[in-house]
CSV table of C-alpha atoms and ligand atoms in Angstrom, one decimal:
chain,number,residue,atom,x,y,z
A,1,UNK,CA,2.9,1.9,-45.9
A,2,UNK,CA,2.8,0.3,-42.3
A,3,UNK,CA,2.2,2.9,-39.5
A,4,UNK,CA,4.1,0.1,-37.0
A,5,UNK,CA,7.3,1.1,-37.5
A,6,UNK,CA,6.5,5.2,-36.7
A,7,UNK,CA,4.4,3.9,-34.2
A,8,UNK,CA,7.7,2.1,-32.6
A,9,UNK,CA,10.0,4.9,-33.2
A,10,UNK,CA,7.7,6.9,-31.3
A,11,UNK,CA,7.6,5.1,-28.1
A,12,UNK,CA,11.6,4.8,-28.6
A,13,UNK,CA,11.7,8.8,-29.0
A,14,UNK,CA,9.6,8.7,-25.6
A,15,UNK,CA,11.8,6.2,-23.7
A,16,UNK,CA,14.8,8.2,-24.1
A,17,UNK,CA,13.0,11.1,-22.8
A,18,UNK,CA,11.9,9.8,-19.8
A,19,UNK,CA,15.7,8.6,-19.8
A,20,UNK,CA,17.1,12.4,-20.1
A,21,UNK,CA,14.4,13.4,-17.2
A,22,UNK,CA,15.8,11.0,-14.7
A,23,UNK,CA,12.1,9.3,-14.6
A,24,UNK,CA,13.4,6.1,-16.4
A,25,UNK,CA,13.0,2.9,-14.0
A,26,UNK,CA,15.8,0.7,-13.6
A,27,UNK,CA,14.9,-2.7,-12.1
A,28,UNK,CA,17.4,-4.3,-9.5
A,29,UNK,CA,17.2,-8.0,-8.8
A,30,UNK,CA,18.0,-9.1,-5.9
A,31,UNK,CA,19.7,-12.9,-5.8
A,32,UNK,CA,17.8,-14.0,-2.5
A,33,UNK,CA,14.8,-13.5,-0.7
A,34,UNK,CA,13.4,-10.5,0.3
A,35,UNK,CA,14.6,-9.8,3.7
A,36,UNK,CA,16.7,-7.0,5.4
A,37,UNK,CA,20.3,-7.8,4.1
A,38,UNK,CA,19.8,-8.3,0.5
A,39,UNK,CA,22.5,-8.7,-2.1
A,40,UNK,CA,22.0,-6.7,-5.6
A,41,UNK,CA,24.1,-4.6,-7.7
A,42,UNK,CA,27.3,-6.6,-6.9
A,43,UNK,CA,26.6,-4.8,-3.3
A,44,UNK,CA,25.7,-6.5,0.2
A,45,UNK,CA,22.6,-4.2,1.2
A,46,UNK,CA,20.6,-2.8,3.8
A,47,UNK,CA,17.0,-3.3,2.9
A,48,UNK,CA,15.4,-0.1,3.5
A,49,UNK,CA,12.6,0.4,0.9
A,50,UNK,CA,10.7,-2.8,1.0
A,51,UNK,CA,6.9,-3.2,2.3
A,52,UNK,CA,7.9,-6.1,4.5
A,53,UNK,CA,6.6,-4.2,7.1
A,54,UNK,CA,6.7,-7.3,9.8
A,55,UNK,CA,9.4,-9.4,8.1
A,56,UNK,CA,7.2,-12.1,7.4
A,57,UNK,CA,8.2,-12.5,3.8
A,58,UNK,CA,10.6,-14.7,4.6
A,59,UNK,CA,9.7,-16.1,7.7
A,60,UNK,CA,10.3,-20.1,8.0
A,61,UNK,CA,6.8,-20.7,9.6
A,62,UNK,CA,5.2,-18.8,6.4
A,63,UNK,CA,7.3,-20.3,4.6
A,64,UNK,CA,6.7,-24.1,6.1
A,65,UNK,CA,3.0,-23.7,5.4
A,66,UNK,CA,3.7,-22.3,2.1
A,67,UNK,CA,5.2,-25.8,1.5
A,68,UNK,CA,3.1,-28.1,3.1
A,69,UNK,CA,0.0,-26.0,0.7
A,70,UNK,CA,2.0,-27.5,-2.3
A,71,UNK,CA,1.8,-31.3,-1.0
A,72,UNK,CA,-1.6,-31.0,-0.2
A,73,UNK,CA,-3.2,-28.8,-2.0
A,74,UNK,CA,-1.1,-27.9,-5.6
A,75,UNK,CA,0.5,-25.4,-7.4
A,76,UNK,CA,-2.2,-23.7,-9.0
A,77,UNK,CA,-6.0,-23.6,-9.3
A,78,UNK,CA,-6.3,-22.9,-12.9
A,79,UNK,CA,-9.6,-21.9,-12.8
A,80,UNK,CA,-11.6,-18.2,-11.2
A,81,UNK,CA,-13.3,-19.1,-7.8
A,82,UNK,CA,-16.6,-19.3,-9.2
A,83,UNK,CA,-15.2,-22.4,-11.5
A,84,UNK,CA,-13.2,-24.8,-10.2
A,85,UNK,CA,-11.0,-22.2,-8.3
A,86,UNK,CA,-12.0,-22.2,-4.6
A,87,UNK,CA,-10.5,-24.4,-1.8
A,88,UNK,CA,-11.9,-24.9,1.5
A,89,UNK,CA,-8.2,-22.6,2.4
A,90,UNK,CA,-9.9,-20.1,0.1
A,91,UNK,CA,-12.5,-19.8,2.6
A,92,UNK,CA,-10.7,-20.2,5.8
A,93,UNK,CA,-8.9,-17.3,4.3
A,94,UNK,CA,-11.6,-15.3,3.9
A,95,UNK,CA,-13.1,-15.9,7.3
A,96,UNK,CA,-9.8,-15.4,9.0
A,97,UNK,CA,-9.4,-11.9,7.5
A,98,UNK,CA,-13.1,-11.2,8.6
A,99,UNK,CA,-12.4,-12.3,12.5
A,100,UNK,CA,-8.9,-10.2,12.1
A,101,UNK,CA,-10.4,-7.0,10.7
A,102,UNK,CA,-13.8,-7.4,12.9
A,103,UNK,CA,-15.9,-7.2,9.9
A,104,UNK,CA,-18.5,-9.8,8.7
A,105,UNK,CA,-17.5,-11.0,5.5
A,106,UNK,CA,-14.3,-10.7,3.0
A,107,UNK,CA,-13.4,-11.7,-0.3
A,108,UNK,CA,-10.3,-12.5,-1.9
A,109,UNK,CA,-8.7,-11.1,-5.0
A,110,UNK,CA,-5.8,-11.7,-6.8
A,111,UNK,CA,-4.4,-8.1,-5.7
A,112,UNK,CA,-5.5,-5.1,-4.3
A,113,UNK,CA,-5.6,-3.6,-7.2
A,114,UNK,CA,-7.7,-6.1,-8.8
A,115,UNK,CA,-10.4,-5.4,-5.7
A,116,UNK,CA,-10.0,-1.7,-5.9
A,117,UNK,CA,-10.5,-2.1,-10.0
A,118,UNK,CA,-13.5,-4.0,-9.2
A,119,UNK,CA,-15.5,-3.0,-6.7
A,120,UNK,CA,-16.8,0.2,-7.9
A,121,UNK,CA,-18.3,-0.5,-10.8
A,122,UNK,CA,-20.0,-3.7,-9.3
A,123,UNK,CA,-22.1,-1.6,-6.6
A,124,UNK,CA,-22.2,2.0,-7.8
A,125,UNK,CA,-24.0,3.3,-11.0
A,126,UNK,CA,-24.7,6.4,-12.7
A,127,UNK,CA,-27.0,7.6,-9.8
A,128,UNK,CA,-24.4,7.1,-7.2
A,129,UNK,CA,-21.4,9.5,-6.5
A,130,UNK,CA,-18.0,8.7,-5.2
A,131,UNK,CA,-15.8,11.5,-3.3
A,132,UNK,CA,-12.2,10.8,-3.8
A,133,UNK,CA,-9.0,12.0,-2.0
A,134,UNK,CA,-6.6,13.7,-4.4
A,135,UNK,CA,-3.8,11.6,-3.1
A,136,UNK,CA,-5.2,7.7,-3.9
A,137,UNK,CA,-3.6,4.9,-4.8
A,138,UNK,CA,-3.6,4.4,-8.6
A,139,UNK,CA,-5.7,1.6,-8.8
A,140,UNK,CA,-8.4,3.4,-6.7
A,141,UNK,CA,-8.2,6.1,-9.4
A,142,UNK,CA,-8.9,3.4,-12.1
A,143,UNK,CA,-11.8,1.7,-10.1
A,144,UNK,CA,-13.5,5.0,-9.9
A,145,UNK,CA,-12.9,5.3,-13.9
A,146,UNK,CA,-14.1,2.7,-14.7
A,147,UNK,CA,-17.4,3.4,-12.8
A,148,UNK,CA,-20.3,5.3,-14.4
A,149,UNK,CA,-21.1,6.8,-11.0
A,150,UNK,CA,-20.4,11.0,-10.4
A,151,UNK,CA,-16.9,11.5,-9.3
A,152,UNK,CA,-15.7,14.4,-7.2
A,153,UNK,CA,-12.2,15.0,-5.5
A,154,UNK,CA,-11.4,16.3,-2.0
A,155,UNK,CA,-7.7,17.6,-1.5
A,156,UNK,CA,-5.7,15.5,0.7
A,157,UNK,CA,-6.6,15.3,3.9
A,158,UNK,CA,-8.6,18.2,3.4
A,159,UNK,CA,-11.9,17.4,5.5
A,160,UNK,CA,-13.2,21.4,4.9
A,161,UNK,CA,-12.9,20.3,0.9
A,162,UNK,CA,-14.2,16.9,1.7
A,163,UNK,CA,-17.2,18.8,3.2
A,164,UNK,CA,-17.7,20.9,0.1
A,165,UNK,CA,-17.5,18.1,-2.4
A,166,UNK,CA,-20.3,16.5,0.0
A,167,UNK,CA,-22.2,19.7,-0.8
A,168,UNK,CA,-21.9,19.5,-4.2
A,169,UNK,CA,-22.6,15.8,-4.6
A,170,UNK,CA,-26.1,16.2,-2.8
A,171,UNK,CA,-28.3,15.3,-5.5
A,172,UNK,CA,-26.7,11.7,-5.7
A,173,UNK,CA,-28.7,8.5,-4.7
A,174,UNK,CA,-24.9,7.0,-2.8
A,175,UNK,CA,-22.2,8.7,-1.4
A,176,UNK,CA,-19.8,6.8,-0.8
A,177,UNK,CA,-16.3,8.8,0.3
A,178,UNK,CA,-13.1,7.1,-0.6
A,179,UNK,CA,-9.3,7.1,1.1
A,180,UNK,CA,-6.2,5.7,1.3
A,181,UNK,CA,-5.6,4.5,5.2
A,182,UNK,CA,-2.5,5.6,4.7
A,183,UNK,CA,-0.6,7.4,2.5
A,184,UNK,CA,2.4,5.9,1.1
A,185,UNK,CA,4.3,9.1,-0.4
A,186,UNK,CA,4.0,10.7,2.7
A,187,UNK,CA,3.6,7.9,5.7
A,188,UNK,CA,0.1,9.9,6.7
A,189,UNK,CA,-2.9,8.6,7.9
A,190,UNK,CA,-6.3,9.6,7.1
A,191,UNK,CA,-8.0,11.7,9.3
A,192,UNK,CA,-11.2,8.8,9.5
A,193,UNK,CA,-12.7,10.2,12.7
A,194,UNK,CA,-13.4,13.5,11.0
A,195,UNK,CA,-13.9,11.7,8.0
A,196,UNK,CA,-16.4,9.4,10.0
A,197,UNK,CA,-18.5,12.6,11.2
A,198,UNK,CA,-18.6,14.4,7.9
A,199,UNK,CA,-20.2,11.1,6.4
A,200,UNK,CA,-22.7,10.5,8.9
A,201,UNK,CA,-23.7,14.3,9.0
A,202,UNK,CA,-24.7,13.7,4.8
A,203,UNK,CA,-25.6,10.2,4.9
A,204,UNK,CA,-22.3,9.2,3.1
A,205,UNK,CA,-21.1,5.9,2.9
A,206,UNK,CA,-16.6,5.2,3.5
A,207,UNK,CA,-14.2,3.0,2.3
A,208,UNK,CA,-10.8,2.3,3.1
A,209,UNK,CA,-7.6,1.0,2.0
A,210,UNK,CA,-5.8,-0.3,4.2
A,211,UNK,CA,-3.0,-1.7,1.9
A,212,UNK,CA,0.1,0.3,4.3
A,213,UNK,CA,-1.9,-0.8,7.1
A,214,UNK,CA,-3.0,-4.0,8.1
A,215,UNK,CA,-1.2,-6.1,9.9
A,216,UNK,CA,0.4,-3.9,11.9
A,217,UNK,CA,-1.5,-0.3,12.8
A,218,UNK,CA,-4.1,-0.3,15.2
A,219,UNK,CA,-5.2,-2.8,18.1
A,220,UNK,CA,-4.0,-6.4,16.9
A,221,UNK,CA,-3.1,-4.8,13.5
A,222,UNK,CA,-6.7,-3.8,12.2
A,223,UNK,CA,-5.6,-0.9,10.5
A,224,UNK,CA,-6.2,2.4,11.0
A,225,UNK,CA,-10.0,2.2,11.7
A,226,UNK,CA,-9.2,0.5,15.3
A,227,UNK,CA,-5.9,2.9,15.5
A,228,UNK,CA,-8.7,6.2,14.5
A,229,UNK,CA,-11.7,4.7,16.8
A,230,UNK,CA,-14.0,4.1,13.8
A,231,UNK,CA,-14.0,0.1,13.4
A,232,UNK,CA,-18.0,0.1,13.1
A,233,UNK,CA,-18.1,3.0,10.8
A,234,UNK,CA,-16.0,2.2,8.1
A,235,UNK,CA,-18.3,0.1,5.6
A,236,UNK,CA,-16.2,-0.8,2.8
A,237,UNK,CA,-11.9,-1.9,3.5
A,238,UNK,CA,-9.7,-2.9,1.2
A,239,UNK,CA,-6.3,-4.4,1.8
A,240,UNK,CA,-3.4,-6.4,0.4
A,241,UNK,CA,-1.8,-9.6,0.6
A,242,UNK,CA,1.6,-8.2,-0.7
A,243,UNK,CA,2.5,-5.9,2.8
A,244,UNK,CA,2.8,-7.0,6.0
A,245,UNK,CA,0.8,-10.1,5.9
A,246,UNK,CA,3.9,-12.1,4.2
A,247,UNK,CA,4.0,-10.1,1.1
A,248,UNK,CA,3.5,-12.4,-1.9
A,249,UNK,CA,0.3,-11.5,-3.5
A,250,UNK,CA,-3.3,-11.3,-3.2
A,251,UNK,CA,-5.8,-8.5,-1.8
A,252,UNK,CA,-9.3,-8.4,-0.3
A,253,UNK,CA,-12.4,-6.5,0.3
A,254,UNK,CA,-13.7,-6.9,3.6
A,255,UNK,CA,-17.0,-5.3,4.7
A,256,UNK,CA,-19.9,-5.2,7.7
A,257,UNK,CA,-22.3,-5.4,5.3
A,258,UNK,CA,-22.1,-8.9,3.5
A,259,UNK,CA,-24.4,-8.0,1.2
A,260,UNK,CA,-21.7,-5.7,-0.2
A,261,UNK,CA,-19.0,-8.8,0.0
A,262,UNK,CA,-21.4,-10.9,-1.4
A,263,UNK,CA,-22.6,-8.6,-4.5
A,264,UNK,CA,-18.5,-8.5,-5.3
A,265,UNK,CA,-18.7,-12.2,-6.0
A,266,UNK,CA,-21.3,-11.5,-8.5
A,267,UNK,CA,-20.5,-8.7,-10.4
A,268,UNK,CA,-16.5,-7.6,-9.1
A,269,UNK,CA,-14.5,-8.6,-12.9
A,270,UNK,CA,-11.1,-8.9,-11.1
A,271,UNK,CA,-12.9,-11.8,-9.5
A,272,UNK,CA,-15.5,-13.3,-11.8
A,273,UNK,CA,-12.6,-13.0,-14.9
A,274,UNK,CA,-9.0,-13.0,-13.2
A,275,UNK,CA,-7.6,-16.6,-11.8
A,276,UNK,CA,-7.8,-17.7,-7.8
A,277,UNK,CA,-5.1,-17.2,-5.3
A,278,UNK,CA,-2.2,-19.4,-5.4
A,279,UNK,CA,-2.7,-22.3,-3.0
A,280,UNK,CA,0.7,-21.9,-1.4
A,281,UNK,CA,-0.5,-18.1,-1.0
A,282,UNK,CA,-3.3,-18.5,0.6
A,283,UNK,CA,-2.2,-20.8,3.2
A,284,UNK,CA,1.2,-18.9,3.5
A,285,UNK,CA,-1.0,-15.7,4.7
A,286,UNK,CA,-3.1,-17.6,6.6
A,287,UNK,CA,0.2,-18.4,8.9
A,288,UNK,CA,1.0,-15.0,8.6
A,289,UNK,CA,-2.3,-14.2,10.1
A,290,UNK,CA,-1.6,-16.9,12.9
A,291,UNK,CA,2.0,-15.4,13.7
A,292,UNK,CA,0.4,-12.0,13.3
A,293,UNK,CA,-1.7,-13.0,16.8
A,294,UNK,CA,0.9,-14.6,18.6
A,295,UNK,CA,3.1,-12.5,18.0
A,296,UNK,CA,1.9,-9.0,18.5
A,297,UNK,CA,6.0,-8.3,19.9
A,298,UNK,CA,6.3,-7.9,15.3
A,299,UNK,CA,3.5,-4.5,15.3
A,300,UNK,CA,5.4,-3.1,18.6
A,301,UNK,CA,9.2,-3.6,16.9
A,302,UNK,CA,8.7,-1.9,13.6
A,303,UNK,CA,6.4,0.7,15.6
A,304,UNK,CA,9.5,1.0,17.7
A,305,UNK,CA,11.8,0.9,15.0
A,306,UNK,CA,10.3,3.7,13.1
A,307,UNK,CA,10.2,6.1,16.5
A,308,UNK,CA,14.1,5.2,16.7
A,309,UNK,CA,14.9,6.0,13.1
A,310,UNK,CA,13.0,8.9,13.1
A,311,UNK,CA,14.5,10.2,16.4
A,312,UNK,CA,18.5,9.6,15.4
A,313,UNK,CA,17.6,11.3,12.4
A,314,UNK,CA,16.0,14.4,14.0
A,315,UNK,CA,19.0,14.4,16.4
A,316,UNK,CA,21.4,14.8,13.1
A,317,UNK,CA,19.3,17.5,11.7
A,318,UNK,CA,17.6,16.0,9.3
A,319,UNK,CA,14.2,17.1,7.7
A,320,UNK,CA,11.7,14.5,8.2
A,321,UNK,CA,7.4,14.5,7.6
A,322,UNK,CA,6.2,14.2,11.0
A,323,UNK,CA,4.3,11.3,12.2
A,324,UNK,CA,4.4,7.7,13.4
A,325,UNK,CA,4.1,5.4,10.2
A,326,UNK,CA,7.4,3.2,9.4
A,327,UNK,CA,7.2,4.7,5.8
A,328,UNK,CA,9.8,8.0,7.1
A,329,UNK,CA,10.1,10.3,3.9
A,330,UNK,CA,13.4,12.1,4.3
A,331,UNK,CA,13.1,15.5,2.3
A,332,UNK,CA,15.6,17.7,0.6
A,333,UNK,CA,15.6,21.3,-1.0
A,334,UNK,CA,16.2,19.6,-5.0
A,335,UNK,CA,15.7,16.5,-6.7
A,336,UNK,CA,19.3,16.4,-7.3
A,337,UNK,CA,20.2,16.3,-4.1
A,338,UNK,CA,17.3,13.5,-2.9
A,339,UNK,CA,18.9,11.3,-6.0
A,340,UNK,CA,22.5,12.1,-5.7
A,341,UNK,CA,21.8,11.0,-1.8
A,342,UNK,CA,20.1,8.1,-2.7
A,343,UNK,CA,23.5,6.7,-4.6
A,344,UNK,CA,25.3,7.8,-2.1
A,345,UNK,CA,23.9,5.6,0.0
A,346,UNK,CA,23.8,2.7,-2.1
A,347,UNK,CA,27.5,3.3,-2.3
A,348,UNK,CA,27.5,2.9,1.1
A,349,UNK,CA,25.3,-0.3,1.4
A,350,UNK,CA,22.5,1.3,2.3
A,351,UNK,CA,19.1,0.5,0.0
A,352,UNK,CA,16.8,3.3,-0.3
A,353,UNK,CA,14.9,5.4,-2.9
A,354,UNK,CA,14.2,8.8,-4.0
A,355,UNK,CA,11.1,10.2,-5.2
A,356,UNK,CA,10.9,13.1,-7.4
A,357,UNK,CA,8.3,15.1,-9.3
A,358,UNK,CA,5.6,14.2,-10.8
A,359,UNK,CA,5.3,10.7,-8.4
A,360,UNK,CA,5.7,13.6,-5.2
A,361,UNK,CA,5.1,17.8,-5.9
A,362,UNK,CA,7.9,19.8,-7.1
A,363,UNK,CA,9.7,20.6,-4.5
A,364,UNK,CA,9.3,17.7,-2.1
A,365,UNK,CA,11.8,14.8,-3.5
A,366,UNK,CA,12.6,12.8,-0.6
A,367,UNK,CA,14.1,9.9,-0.2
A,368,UNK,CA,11.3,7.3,1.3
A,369,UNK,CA,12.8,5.0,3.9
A,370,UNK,CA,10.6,1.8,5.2
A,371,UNK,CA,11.6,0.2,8.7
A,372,UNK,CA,10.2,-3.4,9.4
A,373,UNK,CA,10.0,-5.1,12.6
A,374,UNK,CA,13.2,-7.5,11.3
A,375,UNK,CA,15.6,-4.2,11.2
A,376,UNK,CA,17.9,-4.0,14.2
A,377,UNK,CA,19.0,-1.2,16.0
A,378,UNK,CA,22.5,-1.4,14.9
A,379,UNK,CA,21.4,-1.6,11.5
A,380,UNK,CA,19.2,1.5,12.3
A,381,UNK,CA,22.2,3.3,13.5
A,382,UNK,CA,24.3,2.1,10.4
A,383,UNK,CA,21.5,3.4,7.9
A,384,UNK,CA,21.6,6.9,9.7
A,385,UNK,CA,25.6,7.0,10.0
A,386,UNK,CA,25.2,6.7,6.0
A,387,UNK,CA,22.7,9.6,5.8
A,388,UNK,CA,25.2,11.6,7.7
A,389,UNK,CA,28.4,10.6,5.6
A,390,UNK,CA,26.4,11.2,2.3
A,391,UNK,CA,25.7,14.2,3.0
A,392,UNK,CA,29.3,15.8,3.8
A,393,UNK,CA,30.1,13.8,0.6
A,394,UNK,CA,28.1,15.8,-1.2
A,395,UNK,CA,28.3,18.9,1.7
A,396,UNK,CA,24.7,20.0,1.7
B,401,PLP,C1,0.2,-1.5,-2.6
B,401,PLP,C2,-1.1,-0.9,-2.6
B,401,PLP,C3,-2.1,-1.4,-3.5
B,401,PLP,C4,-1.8,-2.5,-4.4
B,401,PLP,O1,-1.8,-3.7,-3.8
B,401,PLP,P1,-1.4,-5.1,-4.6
B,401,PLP,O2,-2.0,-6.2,-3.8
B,401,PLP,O3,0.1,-5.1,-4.7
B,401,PLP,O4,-2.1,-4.9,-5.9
B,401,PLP,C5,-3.3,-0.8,-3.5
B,401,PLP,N1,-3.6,0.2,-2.7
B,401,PLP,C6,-2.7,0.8,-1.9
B,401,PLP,C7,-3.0,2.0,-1.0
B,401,PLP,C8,-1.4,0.2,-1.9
B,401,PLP,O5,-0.4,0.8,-1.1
């Protein structure tokens, strides 16, 4: 008899739990463009939980050159890069993330998770060992899986672990220590000046990614090696397309060793096997890049924006992770509570999301909100008014 249909009921009998444990995700679609007033759900909406850090998602100069990409140079490339699948935009791309991030040479993938899933494995081996904080991104977890090199874990943050897990991979050929610029459960940065000293004290190399970064931390938006004072001791950074630099898709690896860069377009899968960038992409961040220059008002307004929110908030007493980042995790005692707020505010046009175990530890749900430069201080104040009402709905 065929297994298939056990094998189905299975995966049904697994759905519905994740169903009864509240972890089910429900998709919304939204009927426009990303932006800060959305409509979805049959409700007008406050955008709080998108990565548009710097509104440019759907800015009309992005957009324009989005366009003008699709008269002159397609729709799609249909080929990888090493085919038939590189424009001279490709390149331009490439160098203009390479002057932004003051590195020497960059390559493009089709996502960061793509360059994260392939860089490992290109440049480390089974002789090589890679020191990971507990708290990375996913697809830095399955880069370093798919690598034979040793791996060891450091807990987050934890530069006296990160130390000991230096210790312990001494016999390696490569070190090469791995973290998240910033963290996006939490809205932390890496400590990378500490991290900086412990790597040069063992000869280690580090990488970082910069996905909740870049763009819009740091001197010009750099990321958080100019904001930490390390920019020439960082080796390997990765970074997305999909954030702050307009938000459609794409990521990169970006080094000051271009042997590194250029070893990727070798031997990196993602690239050699996964297709090129969209041409409307590509030249769609490269104006994001351009406005991202001129326009430094964008990193100063959601850096504002994020001290406001988190002040009004403080001032109505509520619990907040300290810090600087626009991501502002806003924590309550229970999960309950953190998703019972979260449709509370939905009910009162406000979109935001809670996180609950296992995606944050027990005992930390939150509900995450995001500011972006585009958010206006009225809208601010009519997020936290929300906040405020929820809560005597629901009198905790
Ligand atoms: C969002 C994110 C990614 C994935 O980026 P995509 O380009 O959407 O694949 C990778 N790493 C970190 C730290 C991220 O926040």
């Amino acid at each position: 008899m065929s297994p298939i249909p056990e094998f189905i009921d299975g995966l049904k009998t697994k759905l519905d739990s994740l169903s009864n444990a509240g972890l089910y995700k429900h998709e919304r679609s939204l009927t426009g463009a990303q932006q800060v007033l959305v409509y979805a759900g049959g409700k007008n909406l406050l955008n709080f939980c998108s990565n548009n850090y710097l509104g440019l998602a759907n800015n009309d100069q992005v957009i324009a050159a989005a366009k003008a990409a699709l008269d002159q140079f397609g729709f799609g490339m249909a080929s990888v890069r090493f085919i038939a699948g590189t424009q001279t935009q490709h390149i331009a791309l490439e160098d203009k993330l390479t002057s932004f991030l003051s590195t020497q040479a960059t390559i493009l993938f089709p996502s960061c998770f793509d360059a994260n899933g392939g860089l490992f494995e290109a440049i480390f081996d089974e002789n090589d060992a890679i020191i990971s904080d507990s708290l990375n991104h996913a697809s830095i977890i399955d880069g370093i899986r798919l690598c034979k090199a040793q791996r060891f874990r450091y807990q987050n943050r934890d530069l006296a672990d990160l130390e000991i897990q230096l210790q312990a991979a001494s016999n390696a050929k490569n070190v090469v220590i791995v973290t998240d610029g910033v963290f996006s459960m939490d809205g932390y940065l890496a400590p990378l000046a500490g991290i900086c000293d412990l790597a040069e004290k063992y000869g280690a190399m580090v990488m970082v990614d910069d996905s909740h970064a870049t763009g819009f931390i740091g001197t010009g938006g750099a990321g958080t090696p100019t904001y930490c004072g390390v920019e020439n001791r960082i080796d390997i950074l990765s970074g997305t397309l999909g954030k702050a630099l307009g938000g459609a898709s794409g990521g990169f690896i970006s080094s000051r060793h271009p042997e590194i860069v250029q070893m990727l377009r070798q031997k990196a899968r993602p690239y050699l096997f996964s297709n090129s960038v969209p041409p409307s992409v590509v030249a769609g961040t490269i104006a994001a890049l351009d406005l991202i220059r001129s326009t430094p008002e964008l990193a100063i307004k959601v850096r504002e924006n994020a001290r406001h929110f988190r002040a009004l908030m403080v001032e109505e007493g509520f619990d907040l992770l300290p810090g600087e980042h626009a991501i502002v995790p806003v924590m309550f005692s229970s999960e309950h509570i953190a998703v019972s707020m979260a449709k509370a505010l939905f009910d009162r046009g406000i979109y935001a999301v809670a996180f609950s175990y296992p995606v944050v530890p027990m005992g930390k749900a939150r509900i995450r909100i995001q500011l972006s430069a585009s958010h206006t201080f009225d809208e601010i104040r009519e997020c936290v008014n929300a906040f405020v009402d929820a809560r005597e709905e629901l009198s905790v």
